[in-house]
Amino acid sequence: MARGTIIRFDIEAPKIARKVKAGQFVIIRVNETGERIPLTVADKDEFAGIITIIFQIVGKTTALMRSLNEGDFIRDVAGPLGRPADTENKGTVVMVGGGTGVAILHHVTKAFKESGNYVIGIIGSKTREMLILENEMTAICDELVITTDDGSYGERGFVTDPLGKYLEERYDVRLVYAIGPIPMMRNIVKLTRKYNVPTMVSLNPIMIDGTGMCGGCRVKINNEIRFCCVDGPDFDGFQVDFEELEKRNSMYLADEKTSLLFSIR
Amino acid sequence: MLEQDVRYLKFKTFLSFYCPHCKKTFNVERQNERGLIFTAKYQQNDFELKLSPYLDVFEVKVSYPLKDGEILDDLICPQCKKSIVSTEVRCSDCGSKVGEAIVSAYAKLIPFYFCLKFGCHWHGITKEDERFIKLKIPRQAMPEQDQVVRISNFQEVPYGYTSELALLEAGRCLQCKKPGCVEGCPVNIDIPSFIALIAEEKFDAAIKKIKEANVFPSICGRVCPQESQCEAHCILGKKDEPVAIGRLERFVADWERKSDKVKIPEIKISTGKRIAVVGSGPGGLTAAADMRQLGYEVTIFEALHEPGGVLTYGIPEFRLPKSIVKFEIDFLRKMGVRLELNHIIGNILTIDELLEHFDAVFIGVGAGAPWFLGVEGESLGNVFSANEYLTRMNLMKAYLFPEYDTPKPKGNKVAVIGGGNVAMDCARTAIRTGASEVTIIYRRSRQELPARAEEVHHAGQEGIKFKLLTNPIRFLGTDNKMIKGMECIKMQLGEPDASGRRRPLPIEGSNFIHDCDMAIVAVGNGPNPVIFHSTPDMKLDARGYIQVNPETMETTKEFVYAGGDIVTGAATVILAMGAGRIAARAIHQKLSRTPRTRK
């Protein structure tokens, strides 16, 4: 179980499955002493009453989830939270996802496709092993480009490379939807700003309750405080203060280590 | 946990009883039994007679079988062995001889007589004397955890009255004919009656009396701002200190719980109708309890993973132990109320969908969205909303990190902005979790502090500093985007504003830097819009709170009721409970009259 391992969970939560829309998330608490973590729903099956989440092991909670077996129970699942992504028909959209961001991207892409858009997908990861949902994305997207940082699969480089090419060549791109690590989203916004293509980003700040109660997930949008859990998670990429988001997200890195070490002991 | 020193407290303010001859005090305690102990003579037999010393409680215990109406021959002082039977005074009821003692009620000595006819009432002290003595009993201090010890633990600070203290305090009540306290209570508890019952040691009846008007006295006794409600109207408070109504309320409620006397109330025959309660805070819990008793099937929906609302995520353990909240919620469960946790109404189910399954809906979701100051640097690391800070600490138990996974906000010099109960809670939590210096920064003066007097007092005891008439205008950050200080400005008070309090105005040029490495913004909460996205037909007022008919708490959407902070804006626990009760009655009336078929 290495750090960085990507895991998929299908959770039986019929009430949430009935309501959840693309872009929305759930809050999960694994056990009595656990913290509440937000995880975006990657897919749902209304009829079976199942929601799918895909996550990467980054800290204690995700490591703990890894130790669960099929048929186990998760202490709390609350949702759906956040506003659904705005997936109306725009014409041509480019969907960009990096790392586990692809999991969420998949759900949103599906919705964009269903509303009749021409969907171009760009998904990237560090190496081939960490690439997820390739088949699913291929099935939905009208065009799909894959990149890996080390060139072990698809194009070598970052997702911004093919995105730049598309923006240069196609004038009919109406929207870029990006989700992934903060530096990736920041670079994408830098690029799309040049071409003045509207860009939506899905943010993942630190969150506690997820219901708009604590303000821990506040992000600066156009210099105004907004709560990601109720006003987001999707925001206009041009207006997001990424630097602040990145600093806020790294506030508890040391604690994460303490927490992990504690549980090993 | 430290045990309180009961011996010390017991006699701290006790009235003394003297022998009229030797001027020595009578024995007032032996083997934890309390009373005046004499040697009584009856038909050549010596035996012990113990009288309860409480002013309006008459209780006799004898160690010799005596029947009602028998007259004792003599009473002997246990110290000087002389007869203490008065030669001048006779019992006004039966004409028998009376025993005489002297009560010292502070500077004044008052004769105290008791009839020798066993079973007859004593009537030594005139009404005026009694009143005089009552006025002389000081307000009984609350036994508390030591201030040095308590800042390193989360245990409750006040221990609560012992029954001795409660009896003494209850004895202070003048039993006014037109009690102001009742009017001052938002739910109109019959305060004089329950206090009279405590004084008579009928705790069982006293708690019953309170519960007629208030379902959760153990919570209200702890968190109500009594000094601005019931106790503000107490006649005694005009010259001296008011009766400690809140402490007495808490005492009987705790007595009931600790002595395992809590009974599930009678639940009426099922009406077959179903009620949805949204939010499990004080308003929702009260509405649920009342509706259930009226025979409705009640389901409470709570967004978080623990029920209790502000009682659970907001008010810290040392002020309201979570075991009490849990007890009250378990009590509701035992009554047959269903709880659905992790249900965010508005998202997982809309109000309209609830109306398909339920006959009526009560919304008591509180005012949960935190306000920020809107000044520069508010998004720096280690700047928290009070809600986030308290949620981490209370709900997620971050103070037990790393046993609990949620990280604890770390700060050495902590600044809390605001002057309400929430600000005090944050400050006192911070000092308990390792901060070396905690400062409350408030823009008005001490007089305007909206927090309960007791909380301000406790905060002061615990070493929390107050920087009053001060307002932050900017947060300063390190290169790493963590807070390192605040630029503040001094304020002065101008003309009263809409709230009746004097408006604070900045004094130009008085800027200064206040160093801190953590700041908590506790300047209030507004309505959380999540629930309204899906109900455009429910009218909100200009500030975003739900509009209701104040008589019934019904919203502009039929069969939907609301109460508590989501209607009034951030207020108190007891007001929310009051609203829950009004709504419960109104729903019952409406559903009994108006037939409604669920869609």
CSV table of N, CA and C in Angstrom, one decimal, chain A residues 15-16 18-19 24 27 29 31-36 60-61 64 75-83 206-220 225 227 230-231 241 243-244 247-248 251-252 254-256 258-259 262, chain B residues 301 303-306 313 340-344 347-350 353 368-370 372 374 377-389 391-392 395-396 401-410 479-482 525 528-530 533:
chain,number,residue,atom,x,y,z
A,15,LYS,N,-30.1,7.0,-1.0
A,15,LYS,CA,-30.7,8.4,-1.0
A,15,LYS,C,-29.8,9.4,-1.7
A,16,ILE,N,-28.5,9.2,-1.5
A,16,ILE,CA,-27.5,10.1,-2.1
A,16,ILE,C,-27.5,9.8,-3.6
A,18,ARG,N,-29.7,8.8,-5.5
A,18,ARG,CA,-30.9,9.4,-6.2
A,18,ARG,C,-30.7,10.8,-6.5
A,19,LYS,N,-29.9,11.5,-5.7
A,19,LYS,CA,-29.9,13.0,-5.9
A,19,LYS,C,-28.6,13.6,-6.5
A,24,GLN,N,-20.8,17.2,-7.7
A,24,GLN,CA,-21.1,17.3,-6.3
A,24,GLN,C,-20.3,16.3,-5.5
A,27,ILE,N,-19.3,14.0,2.1
A,27,ILE,CA,-18.3,14.0,3.3
A,27,ILE,C,-18.3,12.6,3.9
A,29,ARG,N,-16.8,10.1,7.0
A,29,ARG,CA,-16.0,9.9,8.2
A,29,ARG,C,-16.0,8.4,8.4
A,31,ASN,N,-14.5,6.4,10.9
A,31,ASN,CA,-14.8,5.7,12.2
A,31,ASN,C,-15.0,6.8,13.2
A,32,GLU,N,-15.3,6.4,14.4
A,32,GLU,CA,-15.7,7.3,15.5
A,32,GLU,C,-14.6,8.4,15.7
A,33,THR,N,-13.3,8.1,15.6
A,33,THR,CA,-12.3,9.1,15.9
A,33,THR,C,-11.9,9.8,14.6
A,34,GLY,N,-12.5,9.4,13.5
A,34,GLY,CA,-12.0,9.9,12.2
A,34,GLY,C,-12.3,11.4,11.9
A,35,GLU,N,-11.7,11.9,10.9
A,35,GLU,CA,-12.0,13.3,10.5
A,35,GLU,C,-13.0,13.2,9.4
A,36,ARG,N,-13.6,14.4,9.1
A,36,ARG,CA,-14.5,14.4,7.9
A,36,ARG,C,-13.7,14.9,6.7
A,60,LYS,N,-4.0,9.9,6.6
A,60,LYS,CA,-4.5,8.9,7.5
A,60,LYS,C,-5.8,8.4,7.1
A,61,THR,N,-6.8,9.3,6.8
A,61,THR,CA,-8.1,8.8,6.5
A,61,THR,C,-8.2,7.9,5.3
A,64,LEU,N,-6.8,4.7,6.0
A,64,LEU,CA,-7.7,3.9,6.8
A,64,LEU,C,-8.8,3.3,5.9
A,75,ARG,N,-18.6,4.8,8.6
A,75,ARG,CA,-19.3,5.3,9.7
A,75,ARG,C,-20.4,6.4,9.2
A,76,ASP,N,-19.9,7.3,8.5
A,76,ASP,CA,-20.8,8.4,8.0
A,76,ASP,C,-20.5,8.8,6.6
A,77,VAL,N,-21.6,8.9,5.8
A,77,VAL,CA,-21.5,9.5,4.5
A,77,VAL,C,-22.6,10.5,4.4
A,78,ALA,N,-22.2,11.7,4.2
A,78,ALA,CA,-23.2,12.8,4.1
A,78,ALA,C,-23.1,13.5,2.7
A,79,GLY,N,-24.3,13.7,2.1
A,79,GLY,CA,-24.3,14.4,0.8
A,79,GLY,C,-25.6,14.4,0.2
A,80,PRO,N,-25.8,14.7,-1.0
A,80,PRO,CA,-24.7,15.4,-1.8
A,80,PRO,C,-24.5,16.8,-1.4
A,81,LEU,N,-23.3,17.3,-1.6
A,81,LEU,CA,-22.9,18.6,-1.2
A,81,LEU,C,-22.4,19.4,-2.3
A,82,GLY,N,-22.4,20.7,-2.2
A,82,GLY,CA,-21.9,21.6,-3.2
A,82,GLY,C,-22.9,21.7,-4.3
A,83,ARG,N,-22.7,22.7,-5.3
A,83,ARG,CA,-23.6,22.9,-6.4
A,83,ARG,C,-23.1,21.9,-7.5
A,206,ILE,N,-9.5,22.7,2.2
A,206,ILE,CA,-9.7,22.0,3.5
A,206,ILE,C,-11.1,22.3,3.9
A,207,MET,N,-11.7,21.2,4.4
A,207,MET,CA,-13.2,21.3,4.7
A,207,MET,C,-13.4,20.5,5.9
A,208,ILE,N,-14.4,21.0,6.7
A,208,ILE,CA,-14.8,20.2,7.9
A,208,ILE,C,-16.2,19.7,7.8
A,209,ASP,N,-17.1,20.6,7.9
A,209,ASP,CA,-18.5,20.1,7.9
A,209,ASP,C,-19.1,20.0,6.5
A,210,GLY,N,-18.7,20.8,5.6
A,210,GLY,CA,-19.1,20.7,4.2
A,210,GLY,C,-20.5,21.2,4.0
A,211,THR,N,-21.1,21.9,5.0
A,211,THR,CA,-22.5,22.4,4.8
A,211,THR,C,-22.6,23.9,4.9
A,212,GLY,N,-21.5,24.6,4.9
A,212,GLY,CA,-21.5,26.0,4.9
A,212,GLY,C,-21.4,26.6,6.3
A,213,MET,N,-21.0,25.8,7.2
A,213,MET,CA,-21.1,26.2,8.6
A,213,MET,C,-19.8,26.7,9.2
A,214,CYS,N,-18.7,26.2,8.7
A,214,CYS,CA,-17.4,26.6,9.4
A,214,CYS,C,-16.6,27.6,8.7
A,215,GLY,N,-16.7,27.7,7.4
A,215,GLY,CA,-15.9,28.7,6.7
A,215,GLY,C,-14.5,28.3,6.5
A,216,GLY,N,-14.1,27.0,6.8
A,216,GLY,CA,-12.8,26.5,6.7
A,216,GLY,C,-12.4,26.5,5.2
A,217,CYS,N,-13.4,26.2,4.4
A,217,CYS,CA,-13.1,26.0,2.9
A,217,CYS,C,-13.2,27.3,2.2
A,218,ARG,N,-13.1,28.5,2.9
A,218,ARG,CA,-13.2,29.7,2.2
A,218,ARG,C,-12.1,29.9,1.1
A,219,VAL,N,-12.5,30.4,0.0
A,219,VAL,CA,-11.6,30.7,-1.1
A,219,VAL,C,-11.9,32.1,-1.6
A,220,LYS,N,-10.9,32.7,-2.1
A,220,LYS,CA,-11.1,34.1,-2.6
A,220,LYS,C,-11.4,34.0,-4.1
A,225,ILE,N,-14.8,36.6,-0.4
A,225,ILE,CA,-14.7,35.3,0.3
A,225,ILE,C,-16.0,34.5,-0.1
A,227,PHE,N,-17.6,30.3,0.1
A,227,PHE,CA,-17.4,29.0,0.7
A,227,PHE,C,-17.5,28.0,-0.4
A,230,VAL,N,-20.6,25.4,-0.3
A,230,VAL,CA,-21.9,25.7,-0.7
A,230,VAL,C,-22.0,26.6,-2.0
A,231,ASP,N,-20.9,27.4,-2.3
A,231,ASP,CA,-20.9,28.2,-3.5
A,231,ASP,C,-20.2,27.4,-4.6
A,241,ASP,N,-8.1,32.9,-6.5
A,241,ASP,CA,-6.8,33.2,-5.9
A,241,ASP,C,-6.1,31.8,-5.6
A,243,GLU,N,-2.9,31.0,-5.3
A,243,GLU,CA,-1.8,31.1,-4.3
A,243,GLU,C,-2.3,30.9,-2.9
A,244,GLU,N,-3.4,31.6,-2.6
A,244,GLU,CA,-3.9,31.5,-1.3
A,244,GLU,C,-4.5,30.1,-1.0
A,247,LYS,N,-1.6,27.8,-0.1
A,247,LYS,CA,-1.1,28.0,1.2
A,247,LYS,C,-2.0,27.4,2.2
A,248,ARG,N,-3.3,27.7,2.1
A,248,ARG,CA,-4.3,27.2,3.0
A,248,ARG,C,-4.3,25.7,3.1
A,251,MET,N,-1.6,23.9,5.3
A,251,MET,CA,-1.6,24.3,6.7
A,251,MET,C,-1.4,23.1,7.6
A,252,TYR,N,-1.9,22.0,7.3
A,252,TYR,CA,-1.9,20.9,8.2
A,252,TYR,C,-1.0,19.7,7.8
A,254,ALA,N,2.1,19.1,8.5
A,254,ALA,CA,2.8,18.5,9.6
A,254,ALA,C,1.9,17.6,10.5
A,255,ASP,N,0.7,18.1,10.7
A,255,ASP,CA,-0.2,17.4,11.5
A,255,ASP,C,-0.6,16.0,10.9
A,256,GLU,N,-0.7,16.0,9.6
A,256,GLU,CA,-1.0,14.8,8.8
A,256,GLU,C,0.0,13.7,9.2
A,258,THR,N,2.0,13.7,11.9
A,258,THR,CA,1.9,13.3,13.3
A,258,THR,C,0.8,12.3,13.4
A,259,SER,N,-0.3,12.5,12.7
A,259,SER,CA,-1.5,11.6,12.8
A,259,SER,C,-1.1,10.3,12.3
A,262,PHE,N,1.3,8.5,14.6
A,262,PHE,CA,0.5,8.1,15.8
A,262,PHE,C,-0.2,6.8,15.6
B,301,PHE,N,-34.1,15.4,11.2
B,301,PHE,CA,-33.1,15.3,10.3
B,301,PHE,C,-31.9,16.2,10.7
B,303,ALA,N,-27.9,17.4,9.8
B,303,ALA,CA,-26.9,17.4,8.7
B,303,ALA,C,-25.6,16.8,9.1
B,304,LEU,N,-25.2,17.0,10.4
B,304,LEU,CA,-23.9,16.5,10.9
B,304,LEU,C,-24.0,15.1,11.3
B,305,HIS,N,-22.9,14.5,11.7
B,305,HIS,CA,-22.9,13.1,12.2
B,305,HIS,C,-23.3,12.9,13.6
B,306,GLU,N,-23.4,14.1,14.3
B,306,GLU,CA,-23.9,14.0,15.7
B,306,GLU,C,-25.1,14.9,15.9
B,313,TYR,N,-21.8,21.0,18.5
B,313,TYR,CA,-20.6,21.5,17.9
B,313,TYR,C,-20.2,22.8,18.4
B,340,GLU,N,-32.4,11.0,12.0
B,340,GLU,CA,-31.7,10.7,10.7
B,340,GLU,C,-30.5,11.6,10.6
B,341,LEU,N,-29.3,11.1,10.9
B,341,LEU,CA,-28.1,11.9,10.8
B,341,LEU,C,-27.6,12.0,9.4
B,342,ASN,N,-26.6,12.9,9.2
B,342,ASN,CA,-26.0,13.0,7.8
B,342,ASN,C,-27.0,13.4,6.8
B,343,HIS,N,-28.1,14.0,7.1
B,343,HIS,CA,-29.2,14.3,6.1
B,343,HIS,C,-29.2,15.8,6.0
B,344,ILE,N,-28.7,16.3,4.9
B,344,ILE,CA,-28.6,17.8,4.6
B,344,ILE,C,-29.9,18.1,3.8
B,347,ASN,N,-30.6,19.3,0.1
B,347,ASN,CA,-29.8,18.6,-0.9
B,347,ASN,C,-30.3,17.2,-1.0
B,348,ILE,N,-30.3,16.4,0.1
B,348,ILE,CA,-30.7,15.0,-0.1
B,348,ILE,C,-32.2,14.9,-0.2
B,349,LEU,N,-32.9,15.8,0.5
B,349,LEU,CA,-34.3,15.8,0.3
B,349,LEU,C,-34.7,17.3,0.4
B,350,THR,N,-35.6,17.7,-0.4
B,350,THR,CA,-36.1,19.1,-0.3
B,350,THR,C,-37.3,19.2,0.6
B,353,GLU,N,-40.2,17.6,-0.9
B,353,GLU,CA,-40.2,16.1,-0.8
B,353,GLU,C,-40.6,15.7,0.6
B,368,GLY,N,-26.3,29.3,10.8
B,368,GLY,CA,-25.0,28.5,10.9
B,368,GLY,C,-23.9,29.1,10.0
B,369,ALA,N,-24.1,30.1,9.2
B,369,ALA,CA,-23.1,30.5,8.3
B,369,ALA,C,-22.3,31.7,9.0
B,370,PRO,N,-21.0,31.5,9.2
B,370,PRO,CA,-20.2,32.4,10.0
B,370,PRO,C,-20.0,33.7,9.2
B,372,PHE,N,-17.6,37.0,8.5
B,372,PHE,CA,-16.2,37.4,8.7
B,372,PHE,C,-16.2,38.9,8.7
B,374,GLY,N,-14.3,40.8,6.8
B,374,GLY,CA,-14.1,41.4,5.5
B,374,GLY,C,-12.9,42.4,5.5
B,377,GLY,N,-6.4,40.2,4.7
B,377,GLY,CA,-5.6,39.1,5.3
B,377,GLY,C,-6.4,38.1,6.1
B,378,GLU,N,-7.8,38.1,5.9
B,378,GLU,CA,-8.6,37.2,6.7
B,378,GLU,C,-8.5,35.8,6.3
B,379,SER,N,-7.9,35.6,5.1
B,379,SER,CA,-7.7,34.2,4.6
B,379,SER,C,-6.4,33.6,5.0
B,380,LEU,N,-5.6,34.3,5.7
B,380,LEU,CA,-4.3,33.8,6.1
B,380,LEU,C,-4.4,32.6,6.9
B,381,GLY,N,-3.3,31.8,7.0
B,381,GLY,CA,-3.4,30.6,7.8
B,381,GLY,C,-3.5,30.9,9.2
B,382,ASN,N,-4.2,30.0,10.0
B,382,ASN,CA,-4.4,30.2,11.4
B,382,ASN,C,-5.4,31.4,11.7
B,383,VAL,N,-6.2,31.8,10.7
B,383,VAL,CA,-7.3,32.7,11.0
B,383,VAL,C,-8.5,31.8,10.9
B,384,PHE,N,-9.3,31.7,11.9
B,384,PHE,CA,-10.4,30.8,11.9
B,384,PHE,C,-11.7,31.5,12.1
B,385,SER,N,-12.8,31.0,11.6
B,385,SER,CA,-14.1,31.5,12.1
B,385,SER,C,-14.3,30.7,13.4
B,386,ALA,N,-15.1,31.3,14.3
B,386,ALA,CA,-15.4,30.7,15.6
B,386,ALA,C,-16.0,29.3,15.3
B,387,ASN,N,-16.9,29.3,14.3
B,387,ASN,CA,-17.5,28.0,14.0
B,387,ASN,C,-16.6,26.9,13.6
B,388,GLU,N,-15.6,27.3,12.8
B,388,GLU,CA,-14.6,26.3,12.4
B,388,GLU,C,-13.8,25.8,13.7
B,389,TYR,N,-13.4,26.8,14.4
B,389,TYR,CA,-12.5,26.5,15.6
B,389,TYR,C,-13.3,25.6,16.6
B,391,THR,N,-16.1,23.8,16.0
B,391,THR,CA,-16.4,22.5,15.4
B,391,THR,C,-15.3,21.6,15.4
B,392,ARG,N,-14.1,22.1,15.1
B,392,ARG,CA,-12.9,21.2,15.2
B,392,ARG,C,-12.8,20.7,16.6
B,395,LEU,N,-16.9,19.2,18.1
B,395,LEU,CA,-17.5,18.1,17.3
B,395,LEU,C,-16.5,17.0,16.9
B,396,MET,N,-15.4,17.5,16.4
B,396,MET,CA,-14.4,16.6,15.9
B,396,MET,C,-13.3,16.2,17.0
B,401,PHE,N,-6.4,15.4,19.5
B,401,PHE,CA,-5.4,15.0,18.4
B,401,PHE,C,-4.1,14.6,19.0
B,402,PRO,N,-3.4,13.6,18.6
B,402,PRO,CA,-3.8,12.7,17.4
B,402,PRO,C,-4.6,11.5,17.7
B,403,GLU,N,-5.2,11.4,18.9
B,403,GLU,CA,-6.1,10.2,19.1
B,403,GLU,C,-7.3,10.3,18.2
B,404,TYR,N,-7.8,11.6,18.1
B,404,TYR,CA,-8.8,11.9,17.1
B,404,TYR,C,-8.0,12.5,15.9
B,405,ASP,N,-8.6,12.2,14.7
B,405,ASP,CA,-7.8,12.5,13.5
B,405,ASP,C,-7.8,14.0,13.1
B,406,THR,N,-8.8,14.7,13.5
B,406,THR,CA,-8.8,16.1,13.1
B,406,THR,C,-7.8,17.0,13.8
B,407,PRO,N,-6.9,17.6,13.0
B,407,PRO,CA,-5.8,18.4,13.6
B,407,PRO,C,-6.3,19.6,14.4
B,408,LYS,N,-5.6,19.8,15.5
B,408,LYS,CA,-5.9,20.9,16.4
B,408,LYS,C,-5.3,22.2,16.0
B,409,PRO,N,-6.0,23.2,15.8
B,409,PRO,CA,-5.4,24.5,15.5
B,409,PRO,C,-4.4,24.9,16.6
B,410,LYS,N,-3.2,25.2,16.2
B,410,LYS,CA,-2.1,25.5,17.2
B,410,LYS,C,-1.9,27.0,17.2
B,479,ASP,N,5.7,35.5,5.4
B,479,ASP,CA,5.9,35.2,4.0
B,479,ASP,C,5.2,33.9,3.6
B,480,ASN,N,5.0,33.1,4.7
B,480,ASN,CA,4.4,31.8,4.5
B,480,ASN,C,2.9,31.9,4.5
B,481,LYS,N,2.4,33.1,4.5
B,481,LYS,CA,0.9,33.3,4.6
B,481,LYS,C,0.3,32.8,5.9
B,482,MET,N,1.0,32.9,7.0
B,482,MET,CA,0.4,32.6,8.3
B,482,MET,C,0.3,33.9,9.0
B,525,ASN,N,-23.1,35.0,13.3
B,525,ASN,CA,-23.5,34.1,12.2
B,525,ASN,C,-24.7,34.6,11.5
B,528,ASN,N,-27.8,30.1,6.8
B,528,ASN,CA,-27.2,29.3,5.8
B,528,ASN,C,-28.2,29.0,4.7
B,529,PRO,N,-27.9,29.4,3.5
B,529,PRO,CA,-28.9,29.3,2.4
B,529,PRO,C,-29.2,27.9,1.9
B,530,VAL,N,-28.4,26.9,2.3
B,530,VAL,CA,-28.5,25.6,1.6
B,530,VAL,C,-29.9,25.1,1.5
B,533,HIS,N,-32.4,26.8,-1.3
B,533,HIS,CA,-32.3,26.8,-2.8
B,533,HIS,C,-33.5,26.2,-3.5
